[in-house]
Amino acid sequence: MFDDVDLLVCGAGPVGCTVAERAAHVLGWNVLVVERRAHLAGNCFDSMHPSGIRIHNYGPHYFRTNDEKLLRYLSRFTDWIPGNYIVKSSVGGRLYPFPINLTTLEQFFGKKLDSAAAERLLHEKQVPVAVPRNSEEFVLSKVGRELYESFYLNYTLKQWGRHPRELAPSVCGRVPVRLSRDERYVDHRFQVMPKDGFTALFTRMLRHRKIRVLLDADFSELGRLVRPRQATVYTGPIDAYFDYSFGPLPYRSLQFDFVAKPVEFAQPCVQINYPNEHAWTRSVEFKHVTRQRHPHTVVCHETPQATGEPYYPVPAPAHQQLYERYRERAAEATNEEQVYFCGRLAQYRYFNTDEAILEALQCFERIRRDCAAPRRQSASSRRLVPA
Ligand code: UDP
């Protein structure tokens, strides 16, 4: 039934959809995409809540990129609406612009500032650290202790279940600090949302006569039965692929609680962070970014947890070392069996959606190159089918 598969793809998230689309469209390969869940689009999946409001089922995805070429590629599958990514942080019962900007500093320190005065103020507050080794040192060196303790410390403890001292500088380093009044959450050149949602975008990507998709399907079962003629792309957790042979890698999970409210808007912007109150880290009102018009609204509270679906790899040195051991095994699997590992879970990296898609495009180019090289036996002649 599956003897004509050229490329087997495990996972129908942004990475799986991108590699599948490229292989079918550019190379004319027969592609089989195997997805464990009952839907496409991975964690970008969005759908209609029973109230009729579009939600992002696995937390908000604020698409942004600096890469115009990538945007052009994705524009084949979607129109866009402007991103409206505004976040505030609730500290001491007051809402502050977040990331920290000039207005945040004025409100927090109770004085009028211009950029030069704000820079001087931050300079006084900063804890000198030559090269920050972790997220605590990073934030202290940027904004000093008071802002760190008010905006970052408890949020990070809740989000990761770990002290910022245990996390790589890049974790809190994702959030800029600004001396301007720019209130956008991120700095990227293009900040846009797919007009009909992410699910529609990824569904269109896979709408190709050479692509077959199996939902609710177990890769560990199917991967044994299907022998692709060219390659396999695996986008699931790398430790699971190797049966946790070096021990499990830690992931952070989330619980999403969707609350329908009989008001047009329940909060002033898409996201409010609660570093110091509640068990949840943030409340998200999607209508601000989907721009849906509806008399009612839905807000989602996100509560981090240690167990459950793996959403975030945890960027810390010990986990990186463990990942490196799996990565070596993965490199062997690529060379010997043409299995390619790509994406947040397979590369154990904290990618944004645009970064994950760029990785997928690179992965595709690599497969294409490898398959064009004369050295290879076909993948199917090497792979073993266990009894
Ligand atoms: N962070 C924080 N306070 C906030 C928002 C973020 O301390 O109000 C830290 C936290 O450690 C978080 C990281 O910065 O995990 C990155 O934040 P971002 O909003 O980019 O996280 P994501 O949306 O990827 O969960």
Coordinates of C-alpha atoms and ligand atoms in Angstrom, one line a residue:
M1 CA 0.0 0.0 0.0
F2 CA 2.9 2.3 0.8
D3 CA 5.6 1.0 -1.6
D4 CA 5.5 4.1 -3.7
V5 CA 6.5 6.5 -0.9
D6 CA 9.6 8.6 -1.7
L7 CA 9.5 10.7 1.4
L8 CA 8.0 9.8 4.8
V9 CA 7.3 12.7 7.1
C10 CA 6.6 12.2 10.8
G11 CA 4.5 15.2 12.0
A12 CA 2.2 17.7 10.2
G13 CA 3.4 20.8 12.0
P14 CA 5.1 23.7 10.2
V15 CA 8.3 21.7 9.6
G16 CA 6.6 18.6 8.3
C17 CA 4.2 20.6 6.1
T18 CA 7.1 22.6 4.6
V19 CA 9.3 19.7 3.7
A20 CA 6.4 17.7 2.3
E21 CA 5.3 20.7 0.2
R22 CA 8.8 21.2 -1.2
A23 CA 9.4 17.6 -1.9
A24 CA 6.1 17.2 -3.8
H25 CA 6.2 20.5 -5.6
V26 CA 9.9 20.8 -6.5
L27 CA 10.9 17.1 -6.9
G28 CA 7.6 15.5 -7.7
W29 CA 8.1 13.0 -4.9
N30 CA 5.3 10.9 -3.4
V31 CA 5.1 12.1 0.2
L32 CA 3.4 10.4 3.1
V33 CA 2.8 12.6 6.2
V34 CA 2.0 10.7 9.4
E35 CA 0.5 12.7 12.2
R36 CA -0.3 11.5 15.7
R37 CA -2.9 14.1 16.3
A38 CA -6.3 14.4 14.7
H39 CA -5.4 17.6 12.9
L40 CA -2.7 19.4 10.8
A41 CA -0.6 22.5 11.7
G42 CA 1.0 21.1 14.8
N43 CA 1.1 23.6 17.7
C44 CA 0.1 26.4 15.3
F45 CA -3.4 24.7 15.0
D46 CA -6.2 27.2 15.3
S47 CA -9.9 26.4 15.3
M48 CA -13.3 27.8 16.2
H49 CA -14.2 27.7 19.9
P50 CA -17.9 26.6 20.5
S51 CA -18.6 30.3 21.0
G52 CA -17.7 31.0 17.4
I53 CA -14.5 32.7 18.2
R54 CA -11.2 31.6 16.6
I55 CA -8.7 30.5 19.1
H56 CA -5.1 29.2 18.9
N57 CA -5.5 25.8 20.6
Y58 CA -1.9 25.5 21.7
G59 CA -1.3 29.1 22.8
P60 CA -0.8 32.2 20.7
H61 CA 1.4 32.2 17.6
Y62 CA 2.6 35.7 16.7
F63 CA 4.1 35.2 13.2
R64 CA 7.0 37.4 12.5
T65 CA 10.2 37.3 10.4
N66 CA 13.0 39.4 9.1
D67 CA 13.2 37.2 6.0
E68 CA 11.3 38.6 3.0
K69 CA 12.0 35.5 0.9
L70 CA 10.4 33.3 3.5
L71 CA 7.3 35.6 3.6
R72 CA 7.1 35.5 -0.1
Y73 CA 7.2 31.7 -0.1
L74 CA 4.4 31.5 2.6
S75 CA 2.3 34.0 0.7
R76 CA 1.6 31.3 -1.9
F77 CA -0.6 29.7 0.7
T78 CA -2.1 32.6 2.5
D79 CA -3.0 36.3 2.5
W80 CA -2.0 38.2 5.6
I81 CA -3.4 40.7 8.0
P82 CA -1.1 43.1 10.0
G83 CA 0.1 41.7 13.3
N84 CA -1.1 43.5 16.4
Y85 CA 1.2 42.0 19.0
I86 CA 0.9 44.1 22.1
V87 CA 1.6 42.7 25.5
K88 CA 1.3 44.3 28.9
S89 CA 2.5 43.0 32.3
S90 CA 0.5 43.2 35.4
V91 CA 2.7 44.2 38.3
G92 CA 1.4 45.4 41.7
G93 CA -2.1 45.7 40.2
R94 CA -1.0 48.0 37.4
L95 CA -0.6 47.3 33.7
Y96 CA 2.8 48.2 32.2
P97 CA 3.9 48.0 28.6
F98 CA 6.1 44.9 28.1
P99 CA 8.8 44.5 26.8
I100 CA 10.1 47.2 29.1
N101 CA 10.2 50.5 27.2
L102 CA 10.4 54.2 28.0
T103 CA 6.8 54.3 29.3
T104 CA 7.3 51.3 31.5
L105 CA 10.3 52.9 33.0
E106 CA 8.4 56.2 33.6
Q107 CA 5.5 54.4 35.2
F108 CA 7.7 52.1 37.3
F109 CA 10.1 54.7 38.6
G110 CA 7.4 57.5 38.7
K111 CA 9.3 60.1 36.7
K112 CA 9.3 61.7 33.3
L113 CA 12.1 60.4 31.1
D114 CA 13.5 60.8 27.6
S115 CA 15.7 58.2 26.0
A116 CA 18.9 59.7 27.2
A117 CA 17.6 60.0 30.8
A118 CA 16.3 56.4 30.6
E119 CA 19.6 55.1 29.4
R120 CA 21.3 56.9 32.4
L121 CA 18.8 55.5 34.8
L122 CA 19.2 51.9 33.5
H123 CA 22.9 52.3 33.6
E124 CA 22.7 53.1 37.3
K125 CA 20.5 50.1 37.9
Q126 CA 22.4 47.6 35.8
V127 CA 24.4 45.0 37.7
P128 CA 27.8 44.8 35.8
V129 CA 28.3 41.3 34.3
A130 CA 31.0 41.0 31.7
V131 CA 29.5 38.0 29.9
P132 CA 26.1 36.8 31.2
R133 CA 26.1 33.1 31.8
N134 CA 22.4 32.6 32.5
S135 CA 19.1 34.4 32.2
E136 CA 19.4 36.0 35.7
E137 CA 22.7 37.6 34.9
F138 CA 21.5 38.6 31.5
V139 CA 18.5 40.5 32.8
L140 CA 20.3 42.0 35.8
S141 CA 23.0 43.3 33.4
K142 CA 20.3 44.9 31.2
V143 CA 17.8 46.4 33.7
G144 CA 18.9 45.8 37.3
R145 CA 17.4 44.1 40.2
E146 CA 14.1 45.9 40.8
L147 CA 12.8 45.4 37.3
Y148 CA 14.2 41.8 37.2
E149 CA 12.3 40.9 40.4
S150 CA 9.1 42.6 39.3
F151 CA 8.8 41.5 35.7
Y152 CA 11.1 38.5 35.1
L153 CA 11.9 36.4 38.1
N154 CA 8.6 34.9 39.0
Y155 CA 7.3 34.7 35.5
T156 CA 10.4 32.6 34.6
L157 CA 10.1 30.5 37.7
K158 CA 6.5 29.7 36.7
Q159 CA 7.1 29.2 33.0
W160 CA 10.1 26.9 33.4
G161 CA 9.8 25.5 36.9
R162 CA 13.4 26.6 37.3
H163 CA 15.3 29.6 38.5
P164 CA 16.5 32.0 35.7
R165 CA 20.1 31.2 37.0
E166 CA 19.6 27.7 35.6
L167 CA 18.5 28.9 32.1
A168 CA 20.6 30.0 29.2
P169 CA 20.8 33.8 28.7
S170 CA 18.9 33.4 25.4
V171 CA 15.7 32.5 27.3
C172 CA 15.0 36.0 28.8
G173 CA 17.2 37.4 26.0
R174 CA 14.3 36.8 23.6
V175 CA 12.6 39.8 25.0
P176 CA 14.0 43.2 24.0
V177 CA 14.4 46.2 26.3
R178 CA 13.7 49.5 24.6
L179 CA 14.5 53.2 25.2
S180 CA 11.8 54.2 22.8
R181 CA 8.0 54.1 23.1
D182 CA 7.7 51.2 20.7
E183 CA 5.1 48.9 22.3
R184 CA 5.3 46.0 19.9
Y185 CA 6.2 42.7 21.4
V186 CA 8.9 41.9 18.9
D187 CA 11.3 43.9 16.7
H188 CA 11.0 41.9 13.5
R189 CA 10.6 43.6 10.1
F190 CA 7.4 41.7 9.1
Q191 CA 4.8 41.0 11.8
V192 CA 1.7 39.4 10.2
M193 CA -1.0 36.9 10.8
P194 CA -2.4 34.5 8.1
K195 CA -5.7 36.0 7.2
D196 CA -7.7 32.7 7.5
G197 CA -5.6 31.3 10.3
F198 CA -2.6 29.0 10.5
T199 CA -4.6 25.8 10.0
A200 CA -5.8 27.1 6.6
L201 CA -2.2 28.0 5.7
F202 CA -0.8 24.6 6.4
T203 CA -3.8 22.8 4.9
R204 CA -3.2 24.6 1.7
M205 CA 0.5 23.6 1.8
L206 CA -0.4 20.0 1.9
R207 CA -3.1 20.2 -0.8
H208 CA -1.1 18.5 -3.5
R209 CA -1.8 15.3 -5.5
K210 CA 1.5 13.8 -4.5
I211 CA 0.9 14.3 -0.8
R212 CA -1.0 11.8 1.4
V213 CA -1.7 12.6 5.0
L214 CA -2.6 10.1 7.7
L215 CA -4.0 11.6 10.9
D216 CA -4.4 9.8 14.2
A217 CA -1.5 7.7 13.1
D218 CA 1.4 6.3 15.2
F219 CA 4.8 6.8 13.5
S220 CA 6.5 4.2 15.6
E221 CA 4.1 1.6 14.1
L222 CA 4.0 3.1 10.5
G223 CA 7.6 3.9 10.4
R224 CA 8.3 0.2 10.5
L225 CA 6.0 -0.6 7.7
V226 CA 6.7 2.1 5.3
R227 CA 10.1 2.0 3.5
P228 CA 10.5 5.3 1.7
R229 CA 12.5 5.3 -1.5
Q230 CA 14.4 8.4 -0.6
A231 CA 14.3 9.7 3.0
T232 CA 12.4 10.2 6.2
V233 CA 11.9 13.5 8.0
Y234 CA 11.2 13.1 11.7
T235 CA 9.9 16.2 13.6
G236 CA 8.9 14.5 16.9
P237 CA 11.0 14.5 20.2
I238 CA 14.4 13.2 19.5
D239 CA 14.7 11.2 22.7
A240 CA 11.5 9.4 21.9
Y241 CA 12.9 8.4 18.5
F242 CA 15.8 6.6 20.2
D243 CA 13.6 5.1 22.8
Y244 CA 15.0 7.4 25.5
S245 CA 18.2 5.4 25.4
F246 CA 20.3 8.1 27.1
G247 CA 17.4 9.1 29.4
P248 CA 14.5 11.6 28.8
L249 CA 15.1 15.2 27.8
P250 CA 13.1 17.6 29.8
Y251 CA 10.3 19.5 28.1
R252 CA 8.0 22.1 29.5
S253 CA 4.3 21.7 29.0
L254 CA 1.3 24.0 29.3
Q255 CA -2.4 23.7 30.3
F256 CA -4.7 25.9 28.3
D257 CA -8.0 27.1 29.9
F258 CA -10.3 28.8 27.5
V259 CA -12.9 31.1 29.1
A260 CA -15.8 32.5 27.0
K261 CA -17.0 35.9 28.1
P262 CA -20.1 37.8 27.0
V263 CA -18.3 41.0 26.3
E264 CA -16.7 42.2 23.1
F265 CA -13.3 42.6 24.6
A266 CA -12.1 41.5 28.1
Q267 CA -8.7 43.0 28.1
P268 CA -6.9 45.9 26.4
C269 CA -4.5 43.9 24.2
V270 CA -3.8 40.4 23.1
Q271 CA -1.7 39.3 26.0
I272 CA -1.4 40.2 29.6
N273 CA 1.5 38.6 31.6
Y274 CA 1.1 37.9 35.3
P275 CA 4.6 37.4 36.7
N276 CA 3.5 37.7 40.3
E277 CA -0.2 36.7 40.5
H278 CA -2.1 33.5 39.6
A279 CA -0.8 30.1 38.7
W280 CA -1.0 31.0 35.0
T281 CA 1.6 33.1 33.3
R282 CA -0.5 34.9 30.8
S283 CA -4.0 35.5 29.6
V284 CA -4.5 35.8 25.8
E285 CA -7.4 37.3 24.0
F286 CA -7.0 36.1 20.4
K287 CA -9.5 38.5 18.8
H288 CA -6.9 41.3 19.1
V289 CA -4.7 39.5 16.6
T290 CA -7.2 37.6 14.5
R291 CA -9.2 40.8 14.2
Q292 CA -12.4 38.8 14.3
R293 CA -15.5 40.9 14.9
H294 CA -17.8 39.2 17.3
P295 CA -20.0 40.5 20.2
H296 CA -18.4 37.9 22.6
T297 CA -14.8 36.9 23.3
V298 CA -12.6 34.1 24.6
V299 CA -9.6 34.5 26.8
C300 CA -7.0 31.7 27.4
H301 CA -5.1 31.2 30.6
E302 CA -1.8 29.4 30.2
T303 CA -0.5 27.4 33.2
P304 CA 2.9 25.8 32.8
Q305 CA 3.5 22.2 33.9
A306 CA 6.2 19.7 33.9
T307 CA 4.3 16.8 32.4
G308 CA 2.0 16.6 29.4
E309 CA 2.5 17.5 25.7
P310 CA 6.1 18.6 25.1
Y311 CA 5.9 22.2 24.0
Y312 CA 9.2 23.8 24.9
P313 CA 12.7 22.3 25.1
V314 CA 14.3 23.6 28.2
P315 CA 17.5 25.6 27.3
A316 CA 20.0 24.8 30.0
P317 CA 23.6 23.5 29.7
A318 CA 23.0 20.0 31.2
H319 CA 20.1 19.4 28.8
Q320 CA 22.2 20.6 25.9
Q321 CA 24.8 18.0 26.8
L322 CA 22.2 15.2 26.9
Y323 CA 20.8 16.4 23.6
E324 CA 24.3 16.3 22.0
R325 CA 24.4 12.6 22.7
Y326 CA 21.1 12.1 20.9
R327 CA 22.3 14.4 18.1
E328 CA 25.3 12.1 17.4
R329 CA 22.9 9.1 17.1
A330 CA 20.7 11.3 14.8
A331 CA 23.7 12.1 12.6
E332 CA 24.3 8.3 12.2
A333 CA 20.7 7.7 11.4
T334 CA 20.9 10.4 8.7
N335 CA 24.0 8.9 7.1
E336 CA 23.0 5.3 7.4
E337 CA 19.2 5.4 7.0
Q338 CA 18.5 8.8 5.5
V339 CA 16.4 9.9 8.5
Y340 CA 16.5 13.7 9.0
F341 CA 15.7 15.4 12.3
C342 CA 14.2 18.8 12.0
G343 CA 12.2 21.2 14.2
R344 CA 11.8 22.3 17.8
L345 CA 11.4 18.8 19.3
A346 CA 13.8 17.0 17.0
Q347 CA 16.6 19.5 17.3
Y348 CA 15.7 20.4 20.9
R349 CA 15.8 24.1 20.1
Y350 CA 13.5 27.0 21.0
F351 CA 12.5 28.0 17.4
N352 CA 9.9 30.5 16.5
T353 CA 7.5 29.5 13.7
D354 CA 9.5 31.4 11.0
E355 CA 12.8 29.9 12.3
A356 CA 11.3 26.4 12.2
I357 CA 10.1 26.8 8.6
L358 CA 13.6 28.1 7.6
E359 CA 15.1 25.0 9.2
A360 CA 12.6 22.9 7.2
L361 CA 13.7 24.6 4.0
Q362 CA 17.3 23.9 4.8
C363 CA 16.5 20.4 5.6
F364 CA 14.8 20.0 2.3
E365 CA 17.8 21.4 0.4
R366 CA 20.0 19.0 2.3
I367 CA 17.9 16.0 1.4
R368 CA 17.8 17.1 -2.2
R369 CA 21.6 17.4 -2.3
D370 CA 22.1 14.0 -0.5
C371 CA 19.7 12.3 -2.8
A372 CA 21.3 13.7 -5.9
A373 CA 24.7 12.4 -4.8
P374 CA 25.6 9.2 -6.6
R375 CA 27.1 7.5 -3.6
R376 CA 23.8 6.4 -2.1
Q377 CA 22.1 3.1 -2.1
S378 CA 18.3 3.7 -1.9
A379 CA 17.0 4.1 1.6
S380 CA 14.7 1.2 1.2
S381 CA 17.5 -1.2 0.4
R382 CA 19.1 -0.5 3.7
R383 CA 16.3 -0.1 6.2
L384 CA 15.3 -3.2 8.1
V385 CA 11.7 -4.0 8.7
P386 CA 11.5 -5.6 12.1
A387 CA 9.4 -8.7 12.3
Ligands
UDP1 N1 9.7 36.5 30.4 C1 9.5 37.0 31.6 N2 8.5 37.9 31.9 C2 7.6 38.1 30.9 C3 7.7 37.6 29.7 C4 8.8 36.7 29.4 O1 10.3 36.8 32.5 O2 6.6 38.9 31.2 C5 10.8 35.5 30.1 C6 10.4 34.1 30.4 O3 11.5 33.4 30.9 C7 10.0 33.6 29.1 C8 11.0 34.3 28.2 O4 11.2 35.6 28.8 O5 10.0 32.2 29.0 C9 10.7 34.4 26.7 O6 9.4 35.1 26.6 P1 8.4 34.9 25.4 O7 7.2 35.7 25.6 O8 9.2 35.1 24.1 O9 8.0 33.4 25.5 P2 7.1 32.4 24.6 O10 6.1 33.3 24.0 O11 8.0 31.8 23.6 O12 6.5 31.5 25.6

